[in-house]
mmCIF file of C-alpha atoms in Angstrom:
data_model
loop_
_atom_site.group_PDB
_atom_site.id
_atom_site.type_symbol
_atom_site.label_atom_id
_atom_site.label_comp_id
_atom_site.label_asym_id
_atom_site.label_seq_id
_atom_site.Cartn_x
_atom_site.Cartn_y
_atom_site.Cartn_z
ATOM 1 C CA MET A 1 58.654 -228.868 -215.721
ATOM 2 C CA GLY A 2 56.860 -225.487 -215.771
ATOM 3 C CA LYS A 3 58.396 -221.926 -213.999
ATOM 4 C CA LEU A 4 58.716 -222.423 -210.272
ATOM 5 C CA LYS A 5 55.975 -220.872 -208.605
ATOM 6 C CA VAL A 6 56.913 -218.916 -205.484
ATOM 7 C CA ALA A 7 55.041 -217.174 -202.957
ATOM 8 C CA VAL A 8 56.473 -214.291 -200.351
ATOM 9 C CA ILE A 9 55.148 -213.915 -196.843
ATOM 10 C CA GLY A 10 55.942 -210.592 -195.265
ATOM 11 C CA CYS A 11 56.788 -207.936 -197.405
ATOM 12 C CA GLY A 12 58.892 -205.680 -195.791
ATOM 13 C CA SER A 13 62.485 -203.942 -196.908
ATOM 14 C CA ILE A 14 64.333 -207.724 -196.644
ATOM 15 C CA ALA A 15 61.502 -209.000 -199.092
ATOM 16 C CA LYS A 16 61.331 -205.377 -201.451
ATOM 17 C CA HIS A 17 64.641 -204.704 -201.516
ATOM 18 C CA ARG A 18 66.084 -208.494 -202.185
ATOM 19 C CA HIS A 19 63.739 -211.311 -202.329
ATOM 20 C CA LEU A 20 61.575 -210.095 -204.676
ATOM 21 C CA ILE A 21 63.730 -208.221 -206.883
ATOM 22 C CA GLU A 22 65.880 -211.485 -207.481
ATOM 23 C CA TYR A 23 62.447 -213.888 -207.794
ATOM 24 C CA LYS A 24 62.225 -211.602 -209.895
ATOM 25 C CA ALA A 25 65.252 -211.847 -211.975
ATOM 26 C CA ASN A 26 65.237 -215.464 -212.474
ATOM 27 C CA PRO A 27 63.922 -216.644 -215.614
ATOM 28 C CA GLU A 28 62.788 -220.066 -213.922
ATOM 29 C CA VAL A 29 59.970 -218.468 -211.368
ATOM 30 C CA VAL A 30 56.827 -217.296 -211.577
ATOM 31 C CA ILE A 31 55.999 -214.796 -208.393
ATOM 32 C CA THR A 32 52.305 -216.275 -207.456
ATOM 33 C CA ALA A 33 51.196 -214.831 -204.311
ATOM 34 C CA VAL A 34 52.328 -212.557 -201.358
ATOM 35 C CA CYS A 35 51.749 -211.972 -197.963
ATOM 36 C CA ASP A 36 51.947 -208.822 -195.061
ATOM 37 C CA ILE A 37 49.572 -207.832 -192.655
ATOM 38 C CA VAL A 38 49.965 -204.375 -193.599
ATOM 39 C CA GLN A 39 47.228 -204.405 -196.558
ATOM 40 C CA GLU A 40 48.919 -201.883 -198.169
ATOM 41 C CA ARG A 41 52.155 -203.343 -198.653
ATOM 42 C CA ALA A 42 50.429 -206.373 -199.769
ATOM 43 C CA ASP A 43 48.757 -204.626 -202.810
ATOM 44 C CA GLU A 44 51.763 -202.881 -203.305
ATOM 45 C CA MET A 45 53.982 -205.868 -204.483
ATOM 46 C CA ALA A 46 50.856 -207.941 -205.290
ATOM 47 C CA GLU A 47 50.838 -204.905 -208.359
ATOM 48 C CA LEU A 48 54.288 -204.448 -209.533
ATOM 49 C CA TYR A 49 54.606 -208.428 -209.158
ATOM 50 C CA HIS A 50 51.013 -209.824 -210.534
ATOM 51 C CA ALA A 51 50.638 -211.725 -208.049
ATOM 52 C CA LYS A 52 47.687 -212.337 -205.776
ATOM 53 C CA ALA A 53 47.285 -210.692 -201.875
ATOM 54 C CA TYR A 54 47.368 -211.728 -198.926
ATOM 55 C CA THR A 55 47.107 -210.550 -195.485
ATOM 56 C CA ASP A 56 46.392 -213.824 -193.991
ATOM 57 C CA TYR A 57 49.367 -216.278 -194.289
ATOM 58 C CA GLU A 58 47.609 -219.776 -193.228
ATOM 59 C CA GLU A 59 45.251 -218.152 -196.058
ATOM 60 C CA LEU A 60 47.705 -218.290 -198.543
ATOM 61 C CA LEU A 61 49.203 -221.984 -197.273
ATOM 62 C CA GLN A 62 45.686 -223.176 -197.958
ATOM 63 C CA ASN A 63 44.568 -221.711 -200.970
ATOM 64 C CA GLU A 64 47.623 -221.212 -203.296
ATOM 65 C CA ASP A 65 49.676 -223.745 -204.881
ATOM 66 C CA ALA A 66 53.179 -222.798 -204.509
ATOM 67 C CA ASP A 67 55.879 -224.583 -204.920
ATOM 68 C CA ALA A 68 58.265 -223.111 -202.870
ATOM 69 C CA VAL A 69 57.927 -220.118 -200.268
ATOM 70 C CA SER A 70 59.945 -216.954 -199.041
ATOM 71 C CA VAL A 71 59.260 -215.973 -194.919
ATOM 72 C CA CYS A 72 60.719 -212.403 -195.139
ATOM 73 C CA LEU A 73 59.624 -211.858 -190.931
ATOM 74 C CA PRO A 74 60.652 -210.723 -187.613
ATOM 75 C CA ASN A 75 62.215 -213.428 -185.963
ATOM 76 C CA TYR A 76 59.744 -214.397 -183.660
ATOM 77 C CA LEU A 77 58.060 -215.979 -186.425
ATOM 78 C CA HIS A 78 60.448 -217.208 -188.459
ATOM 79 C CA ALA A 79 59.614 -220.986 -186.880
ATOM 80 C CA PRO A 80 55.953 -221.272 -187.214
ATOM 81 C CA VAL A 81 55.618 -219.942 -190.282
ATOM 82 C CA SER A 82 58.118 -221.747 -192.091
ATOM 83 C CA ILE A 83 56.590 -225.041 -190.450
ATOM 84 C CA ALA A 84 53.369 -223.975 -191.491
ATOM 85 C CA ALA A 85 54.836 -223.916 -194.887
ATOM 86 C CA LEU A 86 56.876 -227.221 -195.501
ATOM 87 C CA ASN A 87 53.093 -228.901 -193.606
ATOM 88 C CA ALA A 88 51.581 -227.477 -196.511
ATOM 89 C CA LYS A 89 54.086 -228.609 -199.061
ATOM 90 C CA LYS A 90 55.918 -225.988 -199.755
ATOM 91 C CA HIS A 91 60.227 -226.012 -199.844
ATOM 92 C CA VAL A 92 61.443 -223.311 -197.146
ATOM 93 C CA LEU A 93 63.866 -220.071 -197.841
ATOM 94 C CA CYS A 94 63.909 -218.388 -194.108
ATOM 95 C CA GLU A 95 65.339 -215.276 -193.258
ATOM 96 C CA LYS A 96 68.229 -215.690 -190.614
ATOM 97 C CA PRO A 97 68.169 -216.192 -188.067
ATOM 98 C CA MET A 98 66.087 -219.457 -188.534
ATOM 99 C CA ALA A 99 64.305 -219.292 -185.109
ATOM 100 C CA THR A 100 64.475 -218.142 -181.590
ATOM 101 C CA SER A 101 65.400 -220.822 -179.596
ATOM 102 C CA ARG A 102 67.164 -224.412 -180.539
ATOM 103 C CA GLU A 103 64.090 -226.130 -179.966
ATOM 104 C CA GLU A 104 62.332 -224.422 -182.873
ATOM 105 C CA ALA A 105 64.924 -224.704 -184.607
ATOM 106 C CA GLU A 106 64.704 -228.590 -184.386
ATOM 107 C CA ASN A 107 61.330 -228.199 -184.929
ATOM 108 C CA MET A 108 61.787 -226.591 -188.468
ATOM 109 C CA LEU A 109 64.676 -229.880 -189.317
ATOM 110 C CA GLN A 110 61.848 -232.113 -188.630
ATOM 111 C CA ALA A 111 59.179 -230.632 -190.301
ATOM 112 C CA ALA A 112 61.356 -230.163 -193.228
ATOM 113 C CA GLU A 113 62.328 -234.651 -193.010
ATOM 114 C CA ILE A 114 58.840 -235.472 -192.462
ATOM 115 C CA ASN A 115 57.444 -233.475 -195.190
ATOM 116 C CA ASN A 116 60.220 -234.397 -197.545
ATOM 117 C CA ARG A 117 60.957 -230.523 -198.437
ATOM 118 C CA LYS A 118 63.829 -227.769 -198.520
ATOM 119 C CA LEU A 119 64.688 -225.675 -195.502
ATOM 120 C CA MET A 120 67.267 -223.297 -196.705
ATOM 121 C CA ILE A 121 68.812 -220.040 -194.313
ATOM 122 C CA ALA A 122 69.207 -217.441 -196.458
ATOM 123 C CA HIS A 123 73.041 -216.686 -195.101
ATOM 124 C CA ASN A 124 74.428 -215.010 -198.577
ATOM 125 C CA GLN A 125 77.406 -214.171 -197.159
ATOM 126 C CA ARG A 126 78.401 -217.327 -197.916
ATOM 127 C CA PHE A 127 77.521 -216.135 -201.592
ATOM 128 C CA VAL A 128 80.070 -213.378 -201.311
ATOM 129 C CA PRO A 129 83.283 -214.202 -203.927
ATOM 130 C CA SER A 130 85.760 -212.555 -201.259
ATOM 131 C CA HIS A 131 84.350 -215.398 -199.284
ATOM 132 C CA GLN A 132 84.545 -217.857 -201.361
ATOM 133 C CA LYS A 133 88.099 -217.369 -202.556
ATOM 134 C CA ALA A 134 88.826 -217.126 -198.789
ATOM 135 C CA ARG A 135 87.885 -220.525 -198.061
ATOM 136 C CA GLU A 136 89.459 -222.159 -201.432
ATOM 137 C CA LEU A 137 92.560 -220.518 -199.966
ATOM 138 C CA ILE A 138 92.521 -222.280 -196.531
ATOM 139 C CA LEU A 139 91.350 -225.552 -197.248
ATOM 140 C CA SER A 140 93.384 -225.736 -199.948
ATOM 141 C CA GLY A 141 96.277 -225.538 -197.044
ATOM 142 C CA GLU A 142 97.528 -222.778 -198.713
ATOM 143 C CA ILE A 143 97.194 -219.959 -195.874
ATOM 144 C CA GLY A 144 98.810 -223.078 -193.847
ATOM 145 C CA LYS A 145 97.571 -223.100 -190.273
ATOM 146 C CA ILE A 146 94.622 -220.678 -188.884
ATOM 147 C CA TYR A 147 95.351 -219.255 -186.111
ATOM 148 C CA SER A 148 92.988 -216.449 -185.115
ATOM 149 C CA PHE A 149 90.159 -214.529 -186.866
ATOM 150 C CA ARG A 150 88.612 -211.352 -186.377
ATOM 151 C CA THR A 151 85.209 -210.759 -187.840
ATOM 152 C CA THR A 152 82.698 -207.799 -187.857
ATOM 153 C CA PHE A 153 79.402 -206.448 -188.863
ATOM 154 C CA GLY A 154 78.260 -203.345 -187.811
ATOM 155 C CA HIS A 155 76.426 -200.182 -189.047
ATOM 156 C CA GLY A 156 73.616 -197.340 -188.163
ATOM 157 C CA GLY A 157 71.471 -199.682 -187.544
ATOM 158 C CA PRO A 158 68.036 -201.525 -188.635
ATOM 159 C CA GLU A 159 66.282 -197.868 -188.489
ATOM 160 C CA GLY A 160 67.907 -197.117 -191.527
ATOM 161 C CA TRP A 161 67.013 -199.775 -193.651
ATOM 162 C CA SER A 162 63.716 -201.454 -192.235
ATOM 163 C CA ALA A 163 60.076 -200.386 -193.747
ATOM 164 C CA ASP A 164 58.866 -199.072 -190.331
ATOM 165 C CA GLY A 165 61.927 -197.113 -189.200
ATOM 166 C CA ARG A 166 62.906 -196.789 -185.560
ATOM 167 C CA ASN A 167 59.005 -198.177 -185.088
ATOM 168 C CA SER A 168 60.368 -201.187 -186.522
ATOM 169 C CA TRP A 169 60.173 -204.491 -184.765
ATOM 170 C CA PHE A 170 64.010 -205.251 -184.827
ATOM 171 C CA PHE A 171 64.022 -202.650 -181.602
ATOM 172 C CA GLU A 172 60.695 -205.267 -179.994
ATOM 173 C CA LYS A 173 62.141 -207.907 -177.962
ATOM 174 C CA ASP A 174 59.518 -209.864 -177.792
ATOM 175 C CA LYS A 175 59.325 -210.070 -181.834
ATOM 176 C CA ALA A 176 62.753 -209.938 -182.433
ATOM 177 C CA PHE A 177 64.328 -212.148 -179.666
ATOM 178 C CA ILE A 178 67.515 -210.890 -180.327
ATOM 179 C CA GLY A 179 68.760 -207.512 -181.760
ATOM 180 C CA ALA A 180 72.411 -207.398 -183.011
ATOM 181 C CA MET A 181 73.171 -210.668 -182.737
ATOM 182 C CA GLY A 182 69.963 -212.044 -184.638
ATOM 183 C CA ASP A 183 70.280 -209.399 -187.416
ATOM 184 C CA LEU A 184 73.981 -209.654 -187.348
ATOM 185 C CA GLY A 185 75.866 -211.575 -185.410
ATOM 186 C CA VAL A 186 74.235 -214.609 -186.753
ATOM 187 C CA HIS A 187 75.236 -213.614 -190.137
ATOM 188 C CA LYS A 188 79.351 -213.632 -188.901
ATOM 189 C CA ALA A 189 78.737 -217.310 -186.889
ATOM 190 C CA ASP A 190 77.707 -218.247 -190.228
ATOM 191 C CA LEU A 191 80.423 -216.921 -192.488
ATOM 192 C CA ILE A 192 83.562 -217.929 -189.548
ATOM 193 C CA ARG A 193 82.314 -221.371 -189.684
ATOM 194 C CA TYR A 194 81.995 -221.904 -193.720
ATOM 195 C CA LEU A 195 85.454 -220.146 -193.867
ATOM 196 C CA LEU A 196 87.124 -222.140 -191.327
ATOM 197 C CA GLY A 197 85.358 -225.588 -192.701
ATOM 198 C CA GLU A 198 84.666 -226.736 -188.845
ATOM 199 C CA GLU A 199 82.493 -225.812 -185.620
ATOM 200 C CA PHE A 200 82.978 -224.030 -182.398
ATOM 201 C CA THR A 201 83.671 -225.246 -178.745
ATOM 202 C CA ASN A 202 83.187 -222.251 -176.710
ATOM 203 C CA VAL A 203 82.099 -218.330 -176.297
ATOM 204 C CA ALA A 204 82.692 -216.192 -173.966
ATOM 205 C CA ALA A 205 80.617 -212.332 -174.652
ATOM 206 C CA PHE A 206 79.005 -209.017 -173.654
ATOM 207 C CA VAL A 207 75.885 -208.370 -175.251
ATOM 208 C CA GLU A 208 74.807 -205.037 -174.075
ATOM 209 C CA THR A 209 72.309 -202.454 -175.457
ATOM 210 C CA SER A 210 73.998 -198.742 -174.614
ATOM 211 C CA ALA A 211 73.659 -196.737 -178.128
ATOM 212 C CA LYS A 212 69.637 -197.148 -178.882
ATOM 213 C CA GLY A 213 66.895 -195.995 -176.703
ATOM 214 C CA ASP A 214 63.731 -197.251 -175.965
ATOM 215 C CA THR A 215 64.850 -200.760 -176.973
ATOM 216 C CA ASP A 216 65.509 -203.798 -174.478
ATOM 217 C CA VAL A 217 67.578 -205.810 -177.184
ATOM 218 C CA ASP A 218 71.047 -205.623 -177.454
ATOM 219 C CA ASP A 219 73.428 -203.468 -179.869
ATOM 220 C CA ASN A 220 76.780 -204.228 -179.394
ATOM 221 C CA ALA A 221 78.157 -207.773 -178.909
ATOM 222 C CA VAL A 222 82.016 -208.507 -178.719
ATOM 223 C CA CYS A 223 82.376 -212.341 -178.633
ATOM 224 C CA ILE A 224 85.605 -214.691 -178.421
ATOM 225 C CA LEU A 225 85.295 -217.458 -180.383
ATOM 226 C CA LYS A 226 87.095 -220.692 -180.279
ATOM 227 C CA SER A 227 86.692 -223.489 -182.498
ATOM 228 C CA GLU A 228 87.345 -227.752 -182.734
ATOM 229 C CA SER A 229 91.212 -227.540 -183.460
ATOM 230 C CA GLY A 230 91.828 -224.898 -181.446
ATOM 231 C CA VAL A 231 91.544 -221.750 -183.286
ATOM 232 C CA ILE A 232 90.177 -218.450 -181.360
ATOM 233 C CA GLY A 233 88.665 -214.966 -182.407
ATOM 234 C CA THR A 234 86.374 -212.623 -182.265
ATOM 235 C CA LEU A 235 83.432 -212.151 -183.880
ATOM 236 C CA VAL A 236 81.709 -208.100 -182.927
ATOM 237 C CA ALA A 237 78.277 -207.455 -184.097
ATOM 238 C CA SER A 238 76.840 -203.479 -183.860
ATOM 239 C CA TRP A 239 74.739 -200.890 -184.325
ATOM 240 C CA ALA A 240 76.871 -198.403 -183.604
ATOM 241 C CA TYR A 241 78.684 -197.960 -186.795
ATOM 242 C CA ASN A 242 77.013 -194.368 -187.203
ATOM 243 C CA ALA A 243 79.782 -193.637 -190.115
ATOM 244 C CA LYS A 244 80.225 -196.348 -191.749
ATOM 245 C CA GLU A 245 79.000 -199.746 -192.471
ATOM 246 C CA ASP A 246 82.036 -202.547 -191.164
ATOM 247 C CA ASN A 247 81.536 -205.881 -192.596
ATOM 248 C CA SER A 248 85.110 -207.684 -192.538
ATOM 249 C CA THR A 249 86.863 -210.497 -191.719
ATOM 250 C CA ILE A 250 90.740 -211.057 -190.950
ATOM 251 C CA ILE A 251 92.198 -214.638 -190.693
ATOM 252 C CA TYR A 252 95.795 -215.412 -189.401
ATOM 253 C CA GLY A 253 97.169 -217.688 -190.879
ATOM 254 C CA GLU A 254 100.943 -220.054 -190.320
ATOM 255 C CA ASN A 255 101.458 -218.110 -194.378
ATOM 256 C CA ALA A 256 99.470 -215.545 -194.638
ATOM 257 C CA ILE A 257 97.139 -213.078 -193.368
ATOM 258 C CA LEU A 258 93.657 -213.084 -195.348
ATOM 259 C CA ARG A 259 91.640 -209.424 -195.897
ATOM 260 C CA LEU A 260 88.332 -209.866 -196.437
ATOM 261 C CA GLU A 261 85.875 -206.897 -197.391
ATOM 262 C CA GLU A 262 88.800 -204.502 -195.907
ATOM 263 C CA HIS A 263 90.146 -202.968 -198.748
ATOM 264 C CA PRO A 264 87.939 -200.185 -200.488
ATOM 265 C CA THR A 265 89.182 -201.329 -204.130
ATOM 266 C CA TYR A 266 90.007 -205.007 -203.537
ATOM 267 C CA SER A 267 87.371 -207.600 -201.730
ATOM 268 C CA LEU A 268 89.922 -209.970 -200.677
ATOM 269 C CA VAL A 269 93.620 -209.191 -200.283
ATOM 270 C CA ALA A 270 96.213 -212.124 -199.255
ATOM 271 C CA GLN A 271 99.203 -210.635 -197.187
ATOM 272 C CA TYR A 272 102.122 -213.678 -197.051
ATOM 273 C CA LYS A 273 104.776 -213.837 -194.730
ATOM 274 C CA ASN A 274 106.820 -214.023 -197.621
ATOM 275 C CA GLY A 275 105.915 -210.245 -198.540
ATOM 276 C CA ASP A 276 104.248 -211.045 -201.551
ATOM 277 C CA VAL A 277 100.924 -209.487 -201.320
ATOM 278 C CA VAL A 278 97.940 -210.756 -203.982
ATOM 279 C CA ASN A 279 94.799 -208.308 -204.540
ATOM 280 C CA TYR A 280 91.937 -209.836 -205.573
ATOM 281 C CA GLU A 281 89.362 -207.529 -207.304
ATOM 282 C CA LEU A 282 86.009 -209.478 -206.632
ATOM 283 C CA GLY A 283 82.797 -207.071 -207.237
ATOM 284 C CA GLU A 284 81.534 -205.350 -203.773
ATOM 285 C CA ILE A 285 79.822 -207.159 -201.009
ATOM 286 C CA GLN A 286 76.022 -206.045 -200.310
ATOM 287 C CA THR A 287 75.045 -203.187 -198.374
ATOM 288 C CA ASN A 288 72.426 -201.858 -197.151
ATOM 289 C CA GLU A 289 73.812 -198.555 -198.012
ATOM 290 C CA SER A 290 72.738 -196.230 -200.752
ATOM 291 C CA GLY A 291 74.166 -198.116 -204.091
ATOM 292 C CA GLY A 292 74.743 -202.129 -202.369
ATOM 293 C CA GLN A 293 72.303 -203.726 -203.464
ATOM 294 C CA THR A 294 73.283 -206.581 -205.999
ATOM 295 C CA THR A 295 72.117 -210.001 -206.147
ATOM 296 C CA THR A 296 72.417 -212.101 -203.218
ATOM 297 C CA HIS A 297 72.794 -215.229 -205.329
ATOM 298 C CA VAL A 298 70.786 -216.647 -202.120
ATOM 299 C CA ILE A 299 67.515 -217.054 -204.617
ATOM 300 C CA ASP A 300 68.979 -218.610 -207.145
ATOM 301 C CA HIS A 301 70.940 -221.244 -205.058
ATOM 302 C CA PHE A 302 67.578 -221.882 -203.320
ATOM 303 C CA VAL A 303 65.231 -222.302 -206.960
ATOM 304 C CA GLN A 304 68.713 -224.457 -208.504
ATOM 305 C CA SER A 305 68.521 -226.538 -205.462
ATOM 306 C CA ILE A 306 64.408 -227.592 -205.527
ATOM 307 C CA LEU A 307 64.957 -227.092 -209.374
ATOM 308 C CA GLU A 308 68.007 -230.130 -209.457
ATOM 309 C CA ASP A 309 67.113 -231.716 -206.166
ATOM 310 C CA LYS A 310 70.049 -230.853 -204.645
ATOM 311 C CA GLU A 311 70.604 -229.797 -200.827
ATOM 312 C CA PRO A 312 70.993 -226.156 -200.590
ATOM 313 C CA LEU A 313 74.608 -225.134 -199.766
ATOM 314 C CA VAL A 314 72.839 -223.432 -196.329
ATOM 315 C CA THR A 315 70.301 -226.634 -195.343
ATOM 316 C CA GLY A 316 68.257 -225.955 -191.861
ATOM 317 C CA GLU A 317 71.475 -227.713 -190.908
ATOM 318 C CA GLU A 318 73.666 -225.414 -191.098
ATOM 319 C CA GLY A 319 71.461 -222.410 -190.247
ATOM 320 C CA LYS A 320 70.933 -224.068 -186.492
ATOM 321 C CA LYS A 321 74.762 -224.205 -185.710
ATOM 322 C CA SER A 322 75.381 -220.861 -186.719
ATOM 323 C CA LEU A 323 72.159 -220.196 -184.040
ATOM 324 C CA GLU A 324 73.998 -222.177 -181.393
ATOM 325 C CA ILE A 325 76.741 -220.171 -181.350
ATOM 326 C CA ILE A 326 74.221 -217.205 -180.950
ATOM 327 C CA LEU A 327 72.413 -218.439 -178.573
ATOM 328 C CA SER A 328 75.487 -219.618 -176.095
ATOM 329 C CA ALA A 329 76.614 -216.044 -176.866
ATOM 330 C CA ILE A 330 73.332 -214.685 -175.307
ATOM 331 C CA GLU A 331 74.176 -217.503 -172.511
ATOM 332 C CA SER A 332 77.690 -216.124 -171.718
ATOM 333 C CA SER A 333 76.598 -212.616 -171.115
ATOM 334 C CA GLU A 334 73.473 -213.360 -168.912
ATOM 335 C CA LEU A 335 75.359 -215.668 -166.788
ATOM 336 C CA ASN A 336 78.927 -214.441 -167.130
ATOM 337 C CA LYS A 337 80.477 -217.160 -168.212
ATOM 338 C CA ILE A 338 82.200 -218.909 -170.538
ATOM 339 C CA SER A 339 79.591 -221.431 -172.869
ATOM 340 C CA ASN A 340 79.671 -224.614 -174.053
ATOM 341 C CA VAL A 341 77.944 -224.299 -178.006
ATOM 342 C CA ARG A 342 76.216 -227.396 -177.904
ATOM 343 C CA GLY A 343 76.220 -229.559 -181.281
#
């Protein structure tokens, strides 16, 4: 077959710095169209990637014969635009969080199934080498029984990276739905599910707006999670880590402690209870800081799953399970009680 024809809807920072760059670098792909409600952004990306510019995604879906679409829009548009693209017989790679409600997420899954198209959610933490190696060590049994964990994702906030800075949709609740929990927390919810290879049953959370002014979305959250087998741990998401980004995870096991993305040189450090220490130098994790934009492997995996007709690693179903943890955390904070995570 010829090259996979791809359209990117939304030309903000995530499209500009990741999706478009990585599609361009893939020899199996041609970018045929881009879309943004800001004409200048659409035109700029169209000129750069020799694609057609649109300001209306419905017009793009109607006129373009693209095989696949990346949805890089504000959170409240993830579900409706993904569903429209799936109904237009396009495979969809949707940014996280996949939706703003359980109902929206379920409707996305149904659209993918009805139209026999792939739906992948862009949870890039599963593709980080240190995370993949840690999962391998855990699932092999080498670490023994897992007792606890702590996983953290914090930085100074999206104003330093978003195309619109402090005026970004990230700070508008009607567009973002949730703040740091949707931007960062859902990444870690997906990661800890992936690392441990099991689901979570309960969550207790404090979700606050304390660091940013003039916004009603959360910017600091601390969650306690309990898994099916009884593993308990903490998940933290914050837009208040102003000095330096923290994207680390620690797994406490029977035989060893795994430290992921905590050491400046070694992306994974395994500390065994017999005193042995194994340092893994596996490459750096993606960051929003200067020089931190390397390949996420998300785009290549999405393209490969289409060309080889295989299930992507992060299906719509997987995205929905990770979203469920975040929705349950929000409910826990609002109702001041422990929430049961729906299956």
